[in-house]
JSON list of C-alpha atoms in Angstrom, two decimals:
[
{"chain": "A", "resi": 1, "resn": "MET", "atom": "CA", "xyz": [20.43, -3.05, -22.90]},
{"chain": "A", "resi": 2, "resn": "THR", "atom": "CA", "xyz": [17.54, -1.11, -21.42]},
{"chain": "A", "resi": 3, "resn": "GLU", "atom": "CA", "xyz": [14.18, -1.93, -22.95]},
{"chain": "A", "resi": 4, "resn": "THR", "atom": "CA", "xyz": [12.21, 1.15, -23.92]},
{"chain": "A", "resi": 5, "resn": "ARG", "atom": "CA", "xyz": [8.60, 1.75, -22.96]},
{"chain": "A", "resi": 6, "resn": "GLU", "atom": "CA", "xyz": [7.70, 1.39, -26.63]},
{"chain": "A", "resi": 7, "resn": "ALA", "atom": "CA", "xyz": [9.31, -2.03, -26.71]},
{"chain": "A", "resi": 8, "resn": "SER", "atom": "CA", "xyz": [7.45, -3.01, -23.56]},
{"chain": "A", "resi": 9, "resn": "MET", "atom": "CA", "xyz": [4.17, -1.97, -25.10]},
{"chain": "A", "resi": 10, "resn": "ALA", "atom": "CA", "xyz": [5.04, -3.89, -28.24]},
{"chain": "A", "resi": 11, "resn": "ARG", "atom": "CA", "xyz": [5.57, -7.02, -26.16]},
{"chain": "A", "resi": 12, "resn": "SER", "atom": "CA", "xyz": [2.11, -6.56, -24.70]},
{"chain": "A", "resi": 13, "resn": "SER", "atom": "CA", "xyz": [0.50, -5.96, -28.07]},
{"chain": "A", "resi": 14, "resn": "GLU", "atom": "CA", "xyz": [2.02, -9.19, -29.39]},
{"chain": "A", "resi": 15, "resn": "THR", "atom": "CA", "xyz": [-0.44, -11.05, -27.19]},
{"chain": "A", "resi": 16, "resn": "GLU", "atom": "CA", "xyz": [-3.25, -8.56, -27.86]},
{"chain": "A", "resi": 17, "resn": "TYR", "atom": "CA", "xyz": [-3.09, -7.37, -24.27]},
{"chain": "A", "resi": 18, "resn": "LEU", "atom": "CA", "xyz": [-4.50, -3.86, -23.94]},
{"chain": "A", "resi": 19, "resn": "SER", "atom": "CA", "xyz": [-3.03, -1.86, -21.08]},
{"chain": "A", "resi": 20, "resn": "THR", "atom": "CA", "xyz": [-2.41, 1.67, -19.85]},
{"chain": "A", "resi": 21, "resn": "ASP", "atom": "CA", "xyz": [1.04, 2.95, -18.91]},
{"chain": "A", "resi": 22, "resn": "VAL", "atom": "CA", "xyz": [0.73, 4.55, -15.45]},
{"chain": "A", "resi": 23, "resn": "THR", "atom": "CA", "xyz": [4.29, 5.92, -15.30]},
{"chain": "A", "resi": 24, "resn": "PRO", "atom": "CA", "xyz": [4.23, 9.60, -14.25]},
{"chain": "A", "resi": 25, "resn": "PRO", "atom": "CA", "xyz": [6.42, 12.08, -16.18]},
{"chain": "A", "resi": 26, "resn": "GLU", "atom": "CA", "xyz": [9.10, 12.20, -13.47]},
{"chain": "A", "resi": 27, "resn": "LEU", "atom": "CA", "xyz": [9.72, 8.44, -13.78]},
{"chain": "A", "resi": 28, "resn": "LEU", "atom": "CA", "xyz": [10.03, 8.28, -17.56]},
{"chain": "A", "resi": 29, "resn": "PRO", "atom": "CA", "xyz": [13.51, 7.30, -18.79]},
{"chain": "A", "resi": 30, "resn": "ALA", "atom": "CA", "xyz": [14.35, 10.76, -20.14]},
{"chain": "A", "resi": 31, "resn": "ALA", "atom": "CA", "xyz": [13.42, 12.40, -16.84]},
{"chain": "A", "resi": 32, "resn": "LEU", "atom": "CA", "xyz": [15.28, 9.84, -14.73]},
{"chain": "A", "resi": 33, "resn": "ALA", "atom": "CA", "xyz": [18.41, 10.46, -16.81]},
{"chain": "A", "resi": 34, "resn": "LEU", "atom": "CA", "xyz": [18.34, 14.06, -15.60]},
{"chain": "A", "resi": 35, "resn": "GLU", "atom": "CA", "xyz": [17.11, 13.67, -12.03]},
{"chain": "A", "resi": 36, "resn": "VAL", "atom": "CA", "xyz": [15.91, 10.79, -9.86]},
{"chain": "A", "resi": 37, "resn": "PRO", "atom": "CA", "xyz": [13.11, 11.77, -7.41]},
{"chain": "A", "resi": 38, "resn": "SER", "atom": "CA", "xyz": [14.10, 11.23, -3.79]},
{"chain": "A", "resi": 39, "resn": "TRP", "atom": "CA", "xyz": [11.22, 8.81, -3.27]},
{"chain": "A", "resi": 40, "resn": "ALA", "atom": "CA", "xyz": [11.98, 6.51, -6.24]},
{"chain": "A", "resi": 41, "resn": "GLU", "atom": "CA", "xyz": [14.69, 4.15, -7.45]},
{"chain": "A", "resi": 42, "resn": "ALA", "atom": "CA", "xyz": [16.70, 5.11, -10.53]},
{"chain": "A", "resi": 43, "resn": "ALA", "atom": "CA", "xyz": [15.88, 2.08, -12.69]},
{"chain": "A", "resi": 44, "resn": "ALA", "atom": "CA", "xyz": [14.00, 3.21, -15.78]},
{"chain": "A", "resi": 45, "resn": "THR", "atom": "CA", "xyz": [12.75, -0.33, -16.46]},
{"chain": "A", "resi": 46, "resn": "PRO", "atom": "CA", "xyz": [13.02, -3.70, -14.67]},
{"chain": "A", "resi": 47, "resn": "ALA", "atom": "CA", "xyz": [15.88, -4.54, -17.05]},
{"chain": "A", "resi": 48, "resn": "ASP", "atom": "CA", "xyz": [17.98, -1.95, -15.16]},
{"chain": "A", "resi": 49, "resn": "VAL", "atom": "CA", "xyz": [17.48, -3.69, -11.80]},
{"chain": "A", "resi": 50, "resn": "THR", "atom": "CA", "xyz": [20.42, -5.89, -10.83]},
{"chain": "A", "resi": 51, "resn": "ASP", "atom": "CA", "xyz": [19.27, -7.51, -7.54]},
{"chain": "A", "resi": 52, "resn": "TRP", "atom": "CA", "xyz": [16.12, -9.42, -8.43]},
{"chain": "A", "resi": 53, "resn": "ALA", "atom": "CA", "xyz": [17.23, -12.52, -6.51]},
{"chain": "A", "resi": 54, "resn": "ALA", "atom": "CA", "xyz": [17.61, -10.47, -3.32]},
{"chain": "A", "resi": 55, "resn": "ARG", "atom": "CA", "xyz": [14.26, -8.76, -3.84]},
{"chain": "A", "resi": 56, "resn": "GLN", "atom": "CA", "xyz": [12.54, -12.09, -4.36]},
{"chain": "A", "resi": 57, "resn": "ALA", "atom": "CA", "xyz": [14.17, -13.50, -1.22]},
{"chain": "A", "resi": 58, "resn": "ARG", "atom": "CA", "xyz": [12.88, -10.70, 1.01]},
{"chain": "A", "resi": 59, "resn": "ALA", "atom": "CA", "xyz": [9.44, -10.34, -0.58]},
{"chain": "A", "resi": 60, "resn": "LEU", "atom": "CA", "xyz": [6.37, -10.59, 1.65]},
{"chain": "A", "resi": 61, "resn": "ILE", "atom": "CA", "xyz": [4.53, -12.39, -1.15]},
{"chain": "A", "resi": 62, "resn": "PRO", "atom": "CA", "xyz": [6.56, -14.63, -3.51]},
{"chain": "A", "resi": 63, "resn": "PHE", "atom": "CA", "xyz": [6.74, -13.44, -7.11]},
{"chain": "A", "resi": 64, "resn": "THR", "atom": "CA", "xyz": [8.38, -14.65, -10.29]},
{"chain": "A", "resi": 65, "resn": "LEU", "atom": "CA", "xyz": [10.07, -13.05, -13.28]},
{"chain": "A", "resi": 66, "resn": "ASP", "atom": "CA", "xyz": [8.82, -13.48, -16.85]},
{"chain": "A", "resi": 67, "resn": "GLU", "atom": "CA", "xyz": [10.93, -14.67, -19.75]},
{"chain": "A", "resi": 68, "resn": "HIS", "atom": "CA", "xyz": [12.35, -11.17, -20.14]},
{"chain": "A", "resi": 69, "resn": "GLY", "atom": "CA", "xyz": [13.38, -10.93, -16.49]},
{"chain": "A", "resi": 70, "resn": "TRP", "atom": "CA", "xyz": [10.56, -8.56, -15.55]},
{"chain": "A", "resi": 71, "resn": "PRO", "atom": "CA", "xyz": [8.70, -9.04, -12.22]},
{"chain": "A", "resi": 72, "resn": "MET", "atom": "CA", "xyz": [5.16, -10.38, -12.44]},
{"chain": "A", "resi": 73, "resn": "ASN", "atom": "CA", "xyz": [2.42, -9.10, -10.14]},
{"chain": "A", "resi": 74, "resn": "PRO", "atom": "CA", "xyz": [1.35, -12.08, -7.98]},
{"chain": "A", "resi": 75, "resn": "GLN", "atom": "CA", "xyz": [-2.30, -11.15, -8.55]},
{"chain": "A", "resi": 76, "resn": "GLY", "atom": "CA", "xyz": [-1.95, -11.34, -12.31]},
{"chain": "A", "resi": 77, "resn": "ARG", "atom": "CA", "xyz": [-2.44, -8.73, -14.98]},
{"chain": "A", "resi": 78, "resn": "THR", "atom": "CA", "xyz": [-3.85, -5.39, -13.90]},
{"chain": "A", "resi": 79, "resn": "GLY", "atom": "CA", "xyz": [-4.46, -3.65, -17.21]},
{"chain": "A", "resi": 80, "resn": "LYS", "atom": "CA", "xyz": [-1.66, -1.25, -16.26]},
{"chain": "A", "resi": 81, "resn": "THR", "atom": "CA", "xyz": [2.03, -1.19, -17.16]},
{"chain": "A", "resi": 82, "resn": "GLY", "atom": "CA", "xyz": [4.94, 1.01, -16.11]},
{"chain": "A", "resi": 83, "resn": "ARG", "atom": "CA", "xyz": [5.68, 2.18, -12.57]},
{"chain": "A", "resi": 84, "resn": "ASN", "atom": "CA", "xyz": [4.10, 4.75, -10.25]},
{"chain": "A", "resi": 85, "resn": "LEU", "atom": "CA", "xyz": [5.74, 3.40, -7.09]},
{"chain": "A", "resi": 86, "resn": "ARG", "atom": "CA", "xyz": [9.18, 3.59, -5.49]},
{"chain": "A", "resi": 87, "resn": "TYR", "atom": "CA", "xyz": [10.38, 0.21, -6.73]},
{"chain": "A", "resi": 88, "resn": "TRP", "atom": "CA", "xyz": [9.83, -2.15, -9.61]},
{"chain": "A", "resi": 89, "resn": "GLY", "atom": "CA", "xyz": [8.36, -5.37, -8.25]},
{"chain": "A", "resi": 90, "resn": "GLU", "atom": "CA", "xyz": [7.15, -5.49, -4.67]},
{"chain": "A", "resi": 91, "resn": "ASN", "atom": "CA", "xyz": [6.84, -2.31, -2.60]},
{"chain": "A", "resi": 92, "resn": "GLN", "atom": "CA", "xyz": [6.36, -3.14, 1.09]},
{"chain": "A", "resi": 93, "resn": "ALA", "atom": "CA", "xyz": [3.86, -1.21, 3.18]},
{"chain": "A", "resi": 94, "resn": "ALA", "atom": "CA", "xyz": [2.64, -1.32, 6.79]},
{"chain": "A", "resi": 95, "resn": "ASP", "atom": "CA", "xyz": [-0.98, -0.81, 7.82]},
{"chain": "A", "resi": 96, "resn": "PRO", "atom": "CA", "xyz": [-1.68, -0.34, 11.56]},
{"chain": "A", "resi": 97, "resn": "ILE", "atom": "CA", "xyz": [-5.36, -0.93, 12.35]},
{"chain": "A", "resi": 98, "resn": "VAL", "atom": "CA", "xyz": [-6.08, 0.81, 15.66]},
{"chain": "A", "resi": 99, "resn": "VAL", "atom": "CA", "xyz": [-9.30, -0.17, 17.41]},
{"chain": "A", "resi": 100, "resn": "ALA", "atom": "CA", "xyz": [-10.64, 1.22, 20.70]},
{"chain": "A", "resi": 101, "resn": "GLY", "atom": "CA", "xyz": [-13.45, -0.12, 22.88]},
{"chain": "A", "resi": 102, "resn": "TYR", "atom": "CA", "xyz": [-15.61, -3.20, 22.55]},
{"chain": "A", "resi": 103, "resn": "GLY", "atom": "CA", "xyz": [-18.77, -4.48, 20.88]},
{"chain": "A", "resi": 104, "resn": "GLN", "atom": "CA", "xyz": [-21.07, -1.89, 19.36]},
{"chain": "A", "resi": 105, "resn": "GLU", "atom": "CA", "xyz": [-19.05, 0.83, 21.11]},
{"chain": "A", "resi": 106, "resn": "ARG", "atom": "CA", "xyz": [-15.95, -0.19, 19.18]},
{"chain": "A", "resi": 107, "resn": "ARG", "atom": "CA", "xyz": [-14.16, 2.52, 17.15]},
{"chain": "A", "resi": 108, "resn": "VAL", "atom": "CA", "xyz": [-11.48, 2.34, 14.44]},
{"chain": "A", "resi": 109, "resn": "LEU", "atom": "CA", "xyz": [-9.02, 5.10, 13.62]},
{"chain": "A", "resi": 110, "resn": "LEU", "atom": "CA", "xyz": [-8.92, 6.13, 9.95]},
{"chain": "A", "resi": 111, "resn": "ILE", "atom": "CA", "xyz": [-7.32, 9.02, 8.10]},
{"chain": "A", "resi": 112, "resn": "THR", "atom": "CA", "xyz": [-8.40, 11.00, 5.07]},
{"chain": "A", "resi": 113, "resn": "ARG", "atom": "CA", "xyz": [-5.62, 10.44, 2.56]},
{"chain": "A", "resi": 114, "resn": "SER", "atom": "CA", "xyz": [-4.30, 13.66, 1.06]},
{"chain": "A", "resi": 115, "resn": "ASP", "atom": "CA", "xyz": [-3.44, 12.03, -2.28]},
{"chain": "A", "resi": 116, "resn": "ILE", "atom": "CA", "xyz": [-6.83, 10.53, -3.20]},
{"chain": "A", "resi": 117, "resn": "GLY", "atom": "CA", "xyz": [-9.15, 12.00, -0.57]},
{"chain": "A", "resi": 118, "resn": "VAL", "atom": "CA", "xyz": [-10.60, 8.76, 0.86]},
{"chain": "A", "resi": 119, "resn": "GLU", "atom": "CA", "xyz": [-10.83, 7.25, 4.34]},
{"chain": "A", "resi": 120, "resn": "ALA", "atom": "CA", "xyz": [-8.05, 4.73, 4.91]},
{"chain": "A", "resi": 121, "resn": "ILE", "atom": "CA", "xyz": [-5.91, 2.93, 7.45]},
{"chain": "A", "resi": 122, "resn": "PRO", "atom": "CA", "xyz": [-3.12, 5.28, 8.59]},
{"chain": "A", "resi": 123, "resn": "GLY", "atom": "CA", "xyz": [-0.26, 3.35, 7.00]},
{"chain": "A", "resi": 124, "resn": "GLY", "atom": "CA", "xyz": [2.38, 3.78, 4.36]},
{"chain": "A", "resi": 125, "resn": "MET", "atom": "CA", "xyz": [5.52, 2.46, 2.75]},
{"chain": "A", "resi": 126, "resn": "VAL", "atom": "CA", "xyz": [8.33, 0.77, 4.65]},
{"chain": "A", "resi": 127, "resn": "ASP", "atom": "CA", "xyz": [11.48, 2.87, 4.33]},
{"chain": "A", "resi": 128, "resn": "PRO", "atom": "CA", "xyz": [14.76, 1.35, 3.05]},
{"chain": "A", "resi": 129, "resn": "GLY", "atom": "CA", "xyz": [16.41, -0.60, 5.87]},
{"chain": "A", "resi": 130, "resn": "GLU", "atom": "CA", "xyz": [13.31, -0.34, 8.08]},
{"chain": "A", "resi": 131, "resn": "THR", "atom": "CA", "xyz": [11.40, -3.29, 9.52]},
{"chain": "A", "resi": 132, "resn": "ALA", "atom": "CA", "xyz": [7.64, -3.66, 9.18]},
{"chain": "A", "resi": 133, "resn": "PRO", "atom": "CA", "xyz": [7.07, -3.37, 12.99]},
{"chain": "A", "resi": 134, "resn": "ALA", "atom": "CA", "xyz": [9.02, -0.11, 13.03]},
{"chain": "A", "resi": 135, "resn": "ALA", "atom": "CA", "xyz": [7.10, 1.18, 10.02]},
{"chain": "A", "resi": 136, "resn": "LEU", "atom": "CA", "xyz": [3.77, 0.42, 11.70]},
{"chain": "A", "resi": 137, "resn": "VAL", "atom": "CA", "xyz": [4.67, 2.63, 14.66]},
{"chain": "A", "resi": 138, "resn": "ARG", "atom": "CA", "xyz": [6.28, 5.37, 12.57]},
{"chain": "A", "resi": 139, "resn": "GLU", "atom": "CA", "xyz": [3.45, 5.69, 10.03]},
{"chain": "A", "resi": 140, "resn": "LEU", "atom": "CA", "xyz": [0.80, 5.80, 12.74]},
{"chain": "A", "resi": 141, "resn": "ARG", "atom": "CA", "xyz": [2.69, 8.46, 14.68]},
{"chain": "A", "resi": 142, "resn": "GLU", "atom": "CA", "xyz": [3.42, 10.57, 11.58]},
{"chain": "A", "resi": 143, "resn": "GLU", "atom": "CA", "xyz": [-0.15, 10.55, 10.27]},
{"chain": "A", "resi": 144, "resn": "THR", "atom": "CA", "xyz": [-2.21, 10.68, 13.48]},
{"chain": "A", "resi": 145, "resn": "SER", "atom": "CA", "xyz": [0.21, 11.72, 16.29]},
{"chain": "A", "resi": 146, "resn": "VAL", "atom": "CA", "xyz": [-0.77, 8.51, 18.11]},
{"chain": "A", "resi": 147, "resn": "ASP", "atom": "CA", "xyz": [2.35, 6.81, 19.50]},
{"chain": "A", "resi": 148, "resn": "LEU", "atom": "CA", "xyz": [1.94, 3.10, 20.23]},
{"chain": "A", "resi": 149, "resn": "THR", "atom": "CA", "xyz": [5.63, 2.31, 20.59]},
{"chain": "A", "resi": 150, "resn": "ASP", "atom": "CA", "xyz": [5.00, 0.44, 23.84]},
{"chain": "A", "resi": 151, "resn": "HIS", "atom": "CA", "xyz": [2.13, -1.65, 22.43]},
{"chain": "A", "resi": 152, "resn": "THR", "atom": "CA", "xyz": [2.53, -5.08, 20.85]},
{"chain": "A", "resi": 153, "resn": "PRO", "atom": "CA", "xyz": [0.18, -5.52, 17.89]},
{"chain": "A", "resi": 154, "resn": "THR", "atom": "CA", "xyz": [-1.33, -8.70, 16.50]},
{"chain": "A", "resi": 155, "resn": "ILE", "atom": "CA", "xyz": [-0.07, -9.36, 12.97]},
{"chain": "A", "resi": 156, "resn": "LEU", "atom": "CA", "xyz": [-3.18, -10.13, 10.92]},
{"chain": "A", "resi": 157, "resn": "GLY", "atom": "CA", "xyz": [-1.60, -10.90, 7.59]},
{"chain": "A", "resi": 158, "resn": "ARG", "atom": "CA", "xyz": [0.71, -10.10, 4.74]},
{"chain": "A", "resi": 159, "resn": "ASP", "atom": "CA", "xyz": [-1.09, -9.44, 1.48]},
{"chain": "A", "resi": 160, "resn": "VAL", "atom": "CA", "xyz": [-0.86, -7.89, -1.97]},
{"chain": "A", "resi": 161, "resn": "VAL", "atom": "CA", "xyz": [-3.25, -4.93, -1.76]},
{"chain": "A", "resi": 162, "resn": "ASP", "atom": "CA", "xyz": [-5.24, -3.40, -4.58]},
{"chain": "A", "resi": 163, "resn": "ASP", "atom": "CA", "xyz": [-3.31, -0.13, -4.54]},
{"chain": "A", "resi": 164, "resn": "TRP", "atom": "CA", "xyz": [-4.40, 2.46, -7.13]},
{"chain": "A", "resi": 165, "resn": "ARG", "atom": "CA", "xyz": [-0.77, 2.85, -8.31]},
{"chain": "A", "resi": 166, "resn": "ALA", "atom": "CA", "xyz": [-0.13, -0.86, -8.92]},
{"chain": "A", "resi": 167, "resn": "SER", "atom": "CA", "xyz": [0.74, -2.25, -12.35]},
{"chain": "A", "resi": 168, "resn": "ASP", "atom": "CA", "xyz": [1.77, -5.56, -13.88]},
{"chain": "A", "resi": 169, "resn": "HIS", "atom": "CA", "xyz": [5.38, -4.95, -12.84]},
{"chain": "A", "resi": 170, "resn": "ALA", "atom": "CA", "xyz": [5.13, -2.85, -9.64]},
{"chain": "A", "resi": 171, "resn": "TRP", "atom": "CA", "xyz": [2.73, -3.44, -6.75]},
{"chain": "A", "resi": 172, "resn": "VAL", "atom": "CA", "xyz": [2.20, -3.07, -3.01]},
{"chain": "A", "resi": 173, "resn": "SER", "atom": "CA", "xyz": [2.32, -5.84, -0.40]},
{"chain": "A", "resi": 174, "resn": "SER", "atom": "CA", "xyz": [1.32, -4.90, 3.12]},
{"chain": "A", "resi": 175, "resn": "THR", "atom": "CA", "xyz": [1.83, -6.15, 6.66]},
{"chain": "A", "resi": 176, "resn": "SER", "atom": "CA", "xyz": [-1.41, -5.38, 8.50]},
{"chain": "A", "resi": 177, "resn": "ALA", "atom": "CA", "xyz": [-1.49, -5.39, 12.28]},
{"chain": "A", "resi": 178, "resn": "LEU", "atom": "CA", "xyz": [-4.16, -4.84, 14.92]},
{"chain": "A", "resi": 179, "resn": "TYR", "atom": "CA", "xyz": [-3.66, -2.55, 17.92]},
{"chain": "A", "resi": 180, "resn": "GLN", "atom": "CA", "xyz": [-6.36, -2.77, 20.61]},
{"chain": "A", "resi": 181, "resn": "LEU", "atom": "CA", "xyz": [-6.96, 0.09, 23.06]},
{"chain": "A", "resi": 182, "resn": "PRO", "atom": "CA", "xyz": [-9.52, 0.29, 25.88]},
{"chain": "A", "resi": 183, "resn": "THR", "atom": "CA", "xyz": [-10.68, 3.78, 24.85]},
{"chain": "A", "resi": 184, "resn": "THR", "atom": "CA", "xyz": [-10.04, 6.28, 22.08]},
{"chain": "A", "resi": 185, "resn": "VAL", "atom": "CA", "xyz": [-7.08, 8.64, 22.32]},
{"chain": "A", "resi": 186, "resn": "THR", "atom": "CA", "xyz": [-6.55, 12.05, 20.77]},
{"chain": "A", "resi": 187, "resn": "ALA", "atom": "CA", "xyz": [-5.59, 11.82, 17.11]},
{"chain": "A", "resi": 188, "resn": "THR", "atom": "CA", "xyz": [-4.34, 14.75, 15.03]},
{"chain": "A", "resi": 189, "resn": "ALA", "atom": "CA", "xyz": [-3.85, 14.51, 11.28]},
{"chain": "A", "resi": 190, "resn": "ALA", "atom": "CA", "xyz": [-0.42, 15.27, 9.84]},
{"chain": "A", "resi": 191, "resn": "ASP", "atom": "CA", "xyz": [2.01, 14.25, 7.10]},
{"chain": "A", "resi": 192, "resn": "ASP", "atom": "CA", "xyz": [-0.01, 12.49, 4.34]},
{"chain": "A", "resi": 193, "resn": "ALA", "atom": "CA", "xyz": [-3.32, 12.80, 6.20]},
{"chain": "A", "resi": 194, "resn": "ASP", "atom": "CA", "xyz": [-5.86, 15.61, 5.89]},
{"chain": "A", "resi": 195, "resn": "ASP", "atom": "CA", "xyz": [-7.94, 14.33, 8.79]},
{"chain": "A", "resi": 196, "resn": "ALA", "atom": "CA", "xyz": [-7.95, 11.63, 11.47]},
{"chain": "A", "resi": 197, "resn": "THR", "atom": "CA", "xyz": [-11.28, 10.24, 12.68]},
{"chain": "A", "resi": 198, "resn": "TRP", "atom": "CA", "xyz": [-12.53, 7.56, 15.06]},
{"chain": "A", "resi": 199, "resn": "TYR", "atom": "CA", "xyz": [-15.39, 5.76, 13.27]},
{"chain": "A", "resi": 200, "resn": "PRO", "atom": "CA", "xyz": [-17.95, 3.30, 14.70]},
{"chain": "A", "resi": 201, "resn": "PHE", "atom": "CA", "xyz": [-16.67, -0.23, 14.08]},
{"chain": "A", "resi": 202, "resn": "GLY", "atom": "CA", "xyz": [-19.25, -2.61, 15.47]},
{"chain": "A", "resi": 203, "resn": "SER", "atom": "CA", "xyz": [-19.61, -4.05, 11.97]},
{"chain": "A", "resi": 204, "resn": "MET", "atom": "CA", "xyz": [-18.49, -3.30, 8.43]},
{"chain": "A", "resi": 205, "resn": "ASP", "atom": "CA", "xyz": [-22.00, -2.04, 7.63]},
{"chain": "A", "resi": 206, "resn": "GLN", "atom": "CA", "xyz": [-21.86, 0.33, 10.59]},
{"chain": "A", "resi": 207, "resn": "LEU", "atom": "CA", "xyz": [-18.49, 1.62, 9.43]},
{"chain": "A", "resi": 208, "resn": "ALA", "atom": "CA", "xyz": [-19.67, 2.08, 5.85]},
{"chain": "A", "resi": 209, "resn": "THR", "atom": "CA", "xyz": [-22.78, 3.95, 6.98]},
{"chain": "A", "resi": 210, "resn": "ALA", "atom": "CA", "xyz": [-20.79, 6.28, 9.23]},
{"chain": "A", "resi": 211, "resn": "ILE", "atom": "CA", "xyz": [-18.33, 7.10, 6.46]},
{"chain": "A", "resi": 212, "resn": "THR", "atom": "CA", "xyz": [-21.14, 7.71, 3.95]},
{"chain": "A", "resi": 213, "resn": "ASP", "atom": "CA", "xyz": [-23.00, 9.92, 6.44]},
{"chain": "A", "resi": 214, "resn": "ALA", "atom": "CA", "xyz": [-19.82, 11.96, 6.81]},
{"chain": "A", "resi": 215, "resn": "GLY", "atom": "CA", "xyz": [-19.83, 12.52, 3.03]},
{"chain": "A", "resi": 216, "resn": "ARG", "atom": "CA", "xyz": [-16.72, 10.44, 2.56]},
{"chain": "A", "resi": 217, "resn": "THR", "atom": "CA", "xyz": [-15.64, 7.20, 0.89]},
{"chain": "A", "resi": 218, "resn": "LEU", "atom": "CA", "xyz": [-13.77, 4.19, 2.26]},
{"chain": "A", "resi": 219, "resn": "TYR", "atom": "CA", "xyz": [-10.60, 3.19, 0.39]},
{"chain": "A", "resi": 220, "resn": "VAL", "atom": "CA", "xyz": [-11.55, 0.00, -1.43]},
{"chain": "A", "resi": 221, "resn": "ALA", "atom": "CA", "xyz": [-8.11, -1.59, -1.05]},
{"chain": "A", "resi": 222, "resn": "HIS", "atom": "CA", "xyz": [-8.42, -1.47, 2.74]},
{"chain": "A", "resi": 223, "resn": "VAL", "atom": "CA", "xyz": [-11.87, -3.07, 3.00]},
{"chain": "A", "resi": 224, "resn": "PRO", "atom": "CA", "xyz": [-10.48, -6.66, 3.19]},
{"chain": "A", "resi": 225, "resn": "LEU", "atom": "CA", "xyz": [-7.92, -5.64, 5.82]},
{"chain": "A", "resi": 226, "resn": "LEU", "atom": "CA", "xyz": [-10.56, -3.98, 8.02]},
{"chain": "A", "resi": 227, "resn": "ALA", "atom": "CA", "xyz": [-12.95, -6.90, 7.57]},
{"chain": "A", "resi": 228, "resn": "ARG", "atom": "CA", "xyz": [-10.26, -9.33, 8.70]},
{"chain": "A", "resi": 229, "resn": "ALA", "atom": "CA", "xyz": [-9.53, -7.19, 11.77]},
{"chain": "A", "resi": 230, "resn": "LEU", "atom": "CA", "xyz": [-13.21, -7.14, 12.66]},
{"chain": "A", "resi": 231, "resn": "ASP", "atom": "CA", "xyz": [-13.46, -10.89, 12.19]},
{"chain": "A", "resi": 232, "resn": "HIS", "atom": "CA", "xyz": [-10.48, -11.34, 14.53]},
{"chain": "A", "resi": 233, "resn": "LEU", "atom": "CA", "xyz": [-12.18, -9.17, 17.14]},
{"chain": "A", "resi": 234, "resn": "THR", "atom": "CA", "xyz": [-15.55, -10.88, 16.98]},
{"chain": "A", "resi": 235, "resn": "HIS", "atom": "CA", "xyz": [-14.51, -14.54, 16.84]}
]
């Protein structure tokens, strides 16, 4: 039997855990019964998911299920419940970090995200049946017009990222990869990007200053990924 949102909230209140349900109207059970958005799965709650073993087996970051069979965010409680992502449990993303030049002349390619208006790595969600390497190339091409199909990136890591949509039971894990170019190439914003910009990347402070001077803000969730790329380049 499907557990209602009210029942889920009651479970949380039993342990005096205060949280906010982040489920948008189109993913509420009543709405899903009428129409499932093309970008989301049909399961109204994790109790409606039937392939948890398979999802756990292919997860980038291992996760467990609680006593009710609901997926648990590997980073712990978030203060948020519900789902504002495609899947319950792990949602896989790909983040291509494109760097051009060397030393203090180094530049990194970032986009202005159309959803939250911040500067971010030009990445996105891995499509069903797609591999992370393919998603890295596709997302970069779709959002910046830069095609690095013939380049082999360095995989920097696989991490749970602090995505603004994440909750206790739905989160984002990303494969981040570094592409190194000798010089900058033309980048044109498209798809989910409002702008595409090459920023100074000699250090994280230099990047932060350049973004602030442009009147913009760096996406907090991507700071650790960019810092790791810079560390790889400088050591």
